[in-house]
Short mmCIF file of C-alpha atoms and ligand atoms in Angstrom, two decimals:
data_model
loop_
_atom_site.label_atom_id
_atom_site.label_comp_id
_atom_site.label_asym_id
_atom_site.label_seq_id
_atom_site.Cartn_x
_atom_site.Cartn_y
_atom_site.Cartn_z
CA MET W 300 74.24 105.74 96.23
CA ASN W 301 78.17 106.51 95.16
CA GLU W 302 80.47 107.07 97.67
CA ARG W 303 82.29 110.35 97.53
CA ILE W 304 85.45 110.71 96.68
CA PRO W 305 87.71 112.68 99.74
CA VAL W 306 89.09 115.25 97.04
CA ASN W 307 88.10 118.54 97.95
CA VAL W 308 88.14 121.02 94.87
CA THR W 309 87.44 124.64 95.47
CA ILE W 310 88.11 128.09 93.62
CA ASP W 311 88.88 131.20 95.63
CA ASN W 312 89.66 134.29 94.24
CA GLN W 313 91.61 132.71 90.80
CA VAL W 314 93.13 130.05 93.01
CA MET W 315 92.08 126.75 92.78
CA THR W 316 92.49 124.62 95.97
CA ILE W 317 92.99 120.61 95.88
CA SER W 318 92.76 119.30 98.89
CA TRP W 319 93.49 115.17 99.78
CA ASP W 320 90.86 113.97 102.20
CA ARG W 321 90.56 110.81 103.85
CA PRO W 322 92.56 111.70 106.85
CA ASP W 323 91.73 108.79 108.89
CA LYS W 324 94.19 106.71 106.67
CA LYS W 325 95.92 108.82 106.01
CA ASN W 326 95.30 110.72 103.10
CA ALA W 327 96.65 107.28 101.13
CA LEU W 328 95.52 107.91 97.46
CA THR W 329 93.40 105.22 95.86
CA GLN W 330 92.96 105.06 92.23
CA ALA W 331 89.90 107.39 92.75
CA MET W 332 91.43 110.09 94.56
CA TYR W 333 94.09 109.94 91.62
CA GLY W 334 91.17 110.16 88.95
CA ALA W 335 89.73 112.79 91.03
CA ALA W 336 93.02 115.20 91.01
CA ALA W 337 93.21 114.57 87.27
CA ASP W 338 89.99 115.69 86.41
CA ALA W 339 90.67 119.29 88.84
CA LEU W 340 93.39 119.85 86.98
CA LEU W 341 92.70 118.75 83.42
CA ASP W 342 89.33 121.77 84.72
CA ALA W 343 91.89 124.01 86.06
CA GLU W 344 93.75 124.11 82.74
CA ASN W 345 90.89 124.91 80.87
CA ASP W 346 89.08 127.05 82.93
CA ASN W 347 90.08 130.99 82.73
CA ASN W 348 88.91 131.81 86.15
CA VAL W 349 92.24 129.00 87.49
CA ARG W 350 95.30 131.29 87.16
CA VAL W 351 97.05 128.82 90.19
CA VAL W 352 96.41 126.03 91.96
CA ILE W 353 97.18 124.67 95.70
CA LEU W 354 97.77 121.15 95.90
CA THR W 355 97.30 120.05 99.55
CA GLY W 356 95.91 117.31 102.33
CA THR W 357 94.26 118.35 105.45
CA HIS W 358 95.72 120.35 108.20
CA ASP W 359 98.38 117.47 109.98
CA CYS W 360 98.95 115.26 106.86
CA PHE W 361 99.85 116.05 102.92
CA THR W 362 99.80 111.87 102.37
CA ALA W 363 100.25 108.51 103.22
CA GLY W 364 100.87 107.37 99.66
CA ASN W 365 99.42 105.67 97.51
CA ASP W 366 97.03 102.95 99.82
CA LEU W 367 98.79 100.19 100.30
CA ASN W 368 96.03 97.47 99.95
CA ASP W 369 95.14 99.38 96.56
CA PHE W 370 99.14 98.10 95.59
CA LEU W 371 98.81 94.34 97.21
CA ASN W 372 94.95 93.74 96.19
CA ASN W 373 94.21 95.81 93.54
CA PRO W 374 97.55 96.94 91.88
CA ALA W 375 97.07 99.82 88.89
CA ILE W 376 99.26 99.12 85.75
CA GLY W 377 99.62 100.49 82.74
CA ASP W 378 99.80 103.93 80.76
CA ASP W 379 95.31 104.74 80.97
CA THR W 380 95.39 104.31 84.64
CA PRO W 381 94.22 107.02 87.03
CA VAL W 382 97.48 107.49 88.66
CA ALA W 383 99.25 107.59 86.02
CA ARG W 384 96.91 110.47 84.48
CA PHE W 385 97.22 112.27 87.44
CA LEU W 386 101.19 111.85 87.41
CA ALA W 387 100.76 113.05 83.53
CA ALA W 388 98.57 116.11 84.61
CA ILE W 389 100.67 117.10 87.21
CA ALA W 390 103.76 116.56 84.81
CA SER W 391 102.32 119.01 82.12
CA PHE W 392 99.79 121.43 84.17
CA LYS W 393 100.70 124.92 82.67
CA LYS W 394 99.83 126.60 84.75
CA PRO W 395 101.72 127.19 88.13
CA ILE W 396 100.83 125.27 91.21
CA ILE W 397 102.10 125.37 94.55
CA ALA W 398 101.60 122.72 97.55
CA ALA W 399 101.22 123.12 100.70
CA VAL W 400 102.53 120.51 102.81
CA ASN W 401 102.57 119.43 106.68
CA GLY W 402 103.05 115.44 108.34
CA PRO W 403 103.18 113.12 106.37
CA ALA W 404 104.68 113.76 102.85
CA VAL W 405 104.91 109.48 101.84
CA GLY W 406 106.14 108.01 98.02
CA VAL W 407 104.07 109.95 95.69
CA GLY W 408 103.49 112.26 98.41
CA THR W 409 107.04 113.57 97.69
CA THR W 410 107.46 112.42 94.49
CA MET W 411 104.20 114.28 93.55
CA LEU W 412 105.91 117.56 94.92
CA LEU W 413 108.99 117.05 92.20
CA HIS W 414 106.55 118.23 89.79
CA CYS W 415 105.05 121.61 91.47
CA ASP W 416 106.42 125.11 90.72
CA MET W 417 106.56 125.74 94.87
CA VAL W 418 106.79 123.63 97.64
CA VAL W 419 105.10 125.32 101.12
CA ALA W 420 106.11 122.80 103.72
CA ALA W 421 104.95 123.17 107.54
CA ASP W 422 108.46 122.70 110.18
CA THR W 423 106.40 119.67 110.99
CA SER W 424 106.86 117.58 107.71
CA VAL W 425 107.86 114.28 107.31
CA PHE W 426 109.27 113.30 103.95
CA SER W 427 110.21 109.87 102.43
CA MET W 428 110.58 108.03 99.62
CA PRO W 429 110.71 104.22 100.49
CA PHE W 430 110.54 102.60 97.50
CA SER W 431 113.11 100.92 98.05
CA LYS W 432 111.84 99.52 101.69
CA LEU W 433 108.61 98.37 100.00
CA GLY W 434 110.47 96.28 97.08
CA VAL W 435 109.65 98.68 94.00
CA CYS W 436 111.37 101.13 92.35
CA PRO W 437 110.71 105.16 92.01
CA GLU W 438 108.31 106.76 90.11
CA ALA W 439 106.94 109.95 88.70
CA ALA W 440 110.43 110.25 87.34
CA SER W 441 112.00 111.01 90.62
CA SER W 442 114.80 109.11 89.29
CA TYR W 443 115.88 112.16 87.00
CA LEU W 444 114.41 115.22 89.00
CA LEU W 445 115.82 114.36 92.12
CA PRO W 446 119.49 113.72 91.51
CA LEU W 447 118.35 117.22 88.90
CA MET W 448 117.42 118.67 92.11
CA ALA W 449 119.45 118.01 94.84
CA GLY W 450 122.33 116.73 93.34
CA TYR W 451 123.28 112.73 92.87
CA HIS W 452 124.33 112.20 96.32
CA ARG W 453 121.81 113.24 98.81
CA ALA W 454 119.31 111.88 96.01
CA ALA W 455 120.85 108.41 96.22
CA GLU W 456 120.66 108.69 99.81
CA LEU W 457 116.81 109.41 99.87
CA LEU W 458 116.15 106.94 97.10
CA LEU W 459 117.60 103.79 98.29
CA LEU W 460 117.95 104.09 101.99
CA GLY W 461 114.08 105.18 101.53
CA GLU W 462 114.45 107.35 104.90
CA ASN W 463 112.95 110.05 106.43
CA PHE W 464 113.60 113.27 106.18
CA ASP W 465 112.59 116.71 107.83
CA ALA W 466 111.93 120.37 106.20
CA ASN W 467 115.07 121.68 106.59
CA THR W 468 116.55 118.61 104.18
CA ALA W 469 113.93 119.19 101.89
CA ARG W 470 114.62 122.75 101.20
CA ASP W 471 118.85 121.83 100.95
CA CYS W 472 117.47 119.61 98.51
CA GLY W 473 115.84 121.91 96.21
CA ILE W 474 112.53 120.22 96.95
CA VAL W 475 110.99 122.89 99.59
CA ASN W 476 111.03 126.95 98.90
CA ARG W 477 109.86 128.14 102.62
CA ILE W 478 108.95 126.46 105.45
CA ALA W 479 106.41 127.87 108.03
CA PRO W 480 104.47 126.80 111.59
CA SER W 481 102.22 124.66 111.24
CA ALA W 482 99.99 127.65 112.25
CA GLU W 483 100.58 129.50 109.66
CA TYR W 484 102.06 127.13 106.72
CA GLN W 485 98.11 126.86 104.78
CA THR W 486 98.39 130.83 104.88
CA LEU W 487 101.87 131.54 103.64
CA ALA W 488 101.05 129.09 100.30
CA ARG W 489 97.81 130.76 99.91
CA LYS W 490 99.19 134.13 100.12
CA LEU W 491 102.23 133.27 97.33
CA ALA W 492 98.88 132.00 95.43
CA GLU W 493 96.79 135.16 95.61
CA THR W 494 100.28 136.88 94.67
CA MET W 495 100.57 135.05 91.31
CA ALA W 496 97.47 134.83 90.56
CA GLN W 497 97.70 139.11 90.14
CA LEU W 498 100.19 138.88 87.39
CA PRO W 499 99.67 138.34 83.74
CA PRO W 500 98.56 135.09 83.27
CA ASN W 501 100.36 134.59 80.02
CA SER W 502 103.62 135.51 81.35
CA LEU W 503 103.09 133.40 84.14
CA ARG W 504 102.43 130.20 81.56
CA THR W 505 105.40 131.49 79.35
CA THR W 506 107.83 131.47 82.37
CA LYS W 507 106.96 128.39 82.96
CA ALA W 508 107.11 126.77 79.84
CA PHE W 509 110.37 127.85 79.32
CA LEU W 510 111.46 126.81 82.98
CA LYS W 511 109.78 122.88 82.26
CA SER W 512 110.93 122.76 78.70
CA SER W 513 114.29 121.10 79.01
CA MET W 514 113.41 118.71 80.91
CA GLU W 515 110.04 117.55 80.01
CA GLN W 516 110.26 114.61 77.13
CA VAL W 517 112.71 113.45 79.90
CA VAL W 518 110.16 113.40 82.33
CA SER W 519 107.70 111.82 80.10
CA THR W 520 109.69 109.40 78.89
CA ARG W 521 111.23 108.19 82.64
CA MET W 522 107.93 108.29 84.23
CA LYS W 523 106.72 105.95 81.65
CA GLU W 524 110.01 103.82 81.68
CA GLU W 525 109.28 103.76 85.77
CA ALA W 526 105.83 103.14 85.76
CA ASP W 527 106.54 100.01 83.32
CA VAL W 528 109.54 98.37 85.65
CA PHE W 529 107.25 99.46 88.91
CA GLY W 530 103.79 97.70 87.91
CA LYS W 531 106.11 94.51 87.43
CA MET W 532 108.20 94.81 90.94
CA ILE W 533 104.90 95.82 92.90
CA GLN W 534 103.23 92.35 92.44
CA GLY W 535 106.84 90.27 93.23
CA PRO W 536 107.73 88.52 95.94
CA GLU W 537 109.69 91.34 97.62
CA ALA W 538 106.61 94.20 97.14
CA VAL W 539 104.46 91.57 98.25
CA GLU W 540 106.31 91.22 101.70
CA ALA W 541 107.02 94.64 102.44
CA MET W 542 102.88 95.48 101.74
CA THR W 543 101.65 92.37 103.63
CA ALA W 544 104.31 93.50 106.86
CA PHE W 545 102.71 96.88 107.11
CA THR W 546 99.37 95.63 106.86
CA GLU W 547 100.35 92.85 109.75
CA ARG W 548 102.02 95.64 111.59
CA ARG W 549 105.01 93.98 111.78
CA PRO W 550 108.60 94.65 110.15
CA ALA W 551 109.46 92.92 106.99
CA ASP W 552 111.71 90.34 106.27
CA PHE W 553 113.56 90.19 103.25
CA SER W 554 116.70 87.83 104.42
CA LYS W 555 115.24 85.10 101.74
CA PHE W 556 115.81 87.34 99.00
N1 LIG I 712 97.80 102.55 102.46
C1 LIG I 712 96.87 102.03 102.84
N2 LIG I 712 96.59 102.52 104.25
C2 LIG I 712 97.21 103.52 105.00
C3 LIG I 712 98.36 104.26 104.53
C4 LIG I 712 98.69 103.71 103.04
N3 LIG I 712 99.56 104.20 102.40
N4 LIG I 712 98.76 105.04 105.10
C5 LIG I 712 98.29 104.92 106.12
N5 LIG I 712 96.85 103.66 106.05
C6 LIG I 712 96.01 104.04 107.49
C7 LIG I 712 96.49 102.55 108.36
O1 LIG I 712 96.83 101.35 107.88
C8 LIG I 712 95.87 102.80 109.89
O2 LIG I 712 94.16 102.41 109.33
P1 LIG I 712 93.54 102.09 110.50
O3 LIG I 712 93.71 102.65 111.41
O4 LIG I 712 92.48 101.11 110.03
O5 LIG I 712 94.45 100.45 111.11
C9 LIG I 712 95.48 104.62 109.62
O6 LIG I 712 95.95 104.74 108.05
C10 LIG I 712 96.33 105.52 110.10
O7 LIG I 712 97.70 104.90 109.89
P2 LIG I 712 99.41 104.72 111.16
O8 LIG I 712 100.08 104.12 110.76
O9 LIG I 712 98.39 104.29 112.32
O10 LIG I 712 99.34 106.47 111.58
P3 LIG I 712 101.01 106.47 111.85
O11 LIG I 712 100.22 108.28 112.33
O12 LIG I 712 101.20 106.06 113.75
O13 LIG I 712 101.81 106.88 110.77
C11 LIG I 712 102.47 106.94 108.18
C12 LIG I 712 101.34 107.20 109.63
C13 LIG I 712 102.23 107.50 106.83
C14 LIG I 712 103.99 107.13 108.71
C15 LIG I 712 102.39 105.81 108.08
O14 LIG I 712 100.75 105.36 108.35
C16 LIG I 712 102.52 105.18 106.93
O15 LIG I 712 104.27 104.55 106.90
N6 LIG I 712 102.34 104.39 106.16
C17 LIG I 712 102.89 104.07 105.00
C18 LIG I 712 103.32 105.05 104.34
C19 LIG I 712 103.56 103.78 102.59
O16 LIG I 712 104.96 103.06 102.70
N7 LIG I 712 102.97 104.30 101.42
C20 LIG I 712 103.23 103.94 100.11
C21 LIG I 712 104.31 104.79 99.42
S1 LIG I 712 104.98 104.33 97.67
#
């Protein structure tokens, strides 16, 4: 029997909701999960009954980012991988996407938000882009989009130190639109999505196209450049030490590099 891919996709009131659903592993993303989400976005693009997409996780966790065991044992490298398809799909998606975030939003869990049109965060959200701590480089065009949104110094702090930051900091950096108590963030995201879904769809798509048009080409090029370097670094000694340390539940030791 085929194993269920832990991504839920539902359509209700012209809003598609894509939810990461692997709570026992903090919704860490496998290649199969990226693939399922990329397929759902493609379906949403082509389905006239979908006007807005909500991207979310489980009630107390958005996602712990890429599955580190996948990174260690089976890194997906190249343009034709499910992760590359997912990132390309979210970056070029033509209808509005609203992210609803709570708990950890690690790595790609934060960088995918840079491609969404609105982000609603629970006040208990914890964001991070720990690429430097993992011995790799930024991905998903975050090295371009984050300075654009947050300003250079804030982007440099978040990407070089790779430390956790809260919803207020994320809002100050322009990554989050609204903050709500964790009992209410899903309702708020839903309300915003349903409000958008009632607006003229062509007008929404055209507005989004103009909002994104000056960034589109650079984002696509930067995403590929970062992915090339990331693909090499993920197999390098710094990354192997970082990920082995995580699986062995010990601090990483970079003193020998
Ligand atoms: N890949 C694979 N498994 C992961 C994971 C990841 N990115 N994140 C968490 N898990 C697993 C843990 O190994 C653990 O599995 P186990 O119960 O079989 O031991 C389970 O999910 C719960 O994680 P745990 O660390 O115990 O939860 P926590 O609440 O203490 O911490 C996080 C949550 C997200 C802060 C922490 O798990 C973490 O830092 N994860 C790594 C995030 C990361 O570096 N992602 C890559 C970014 S590029």
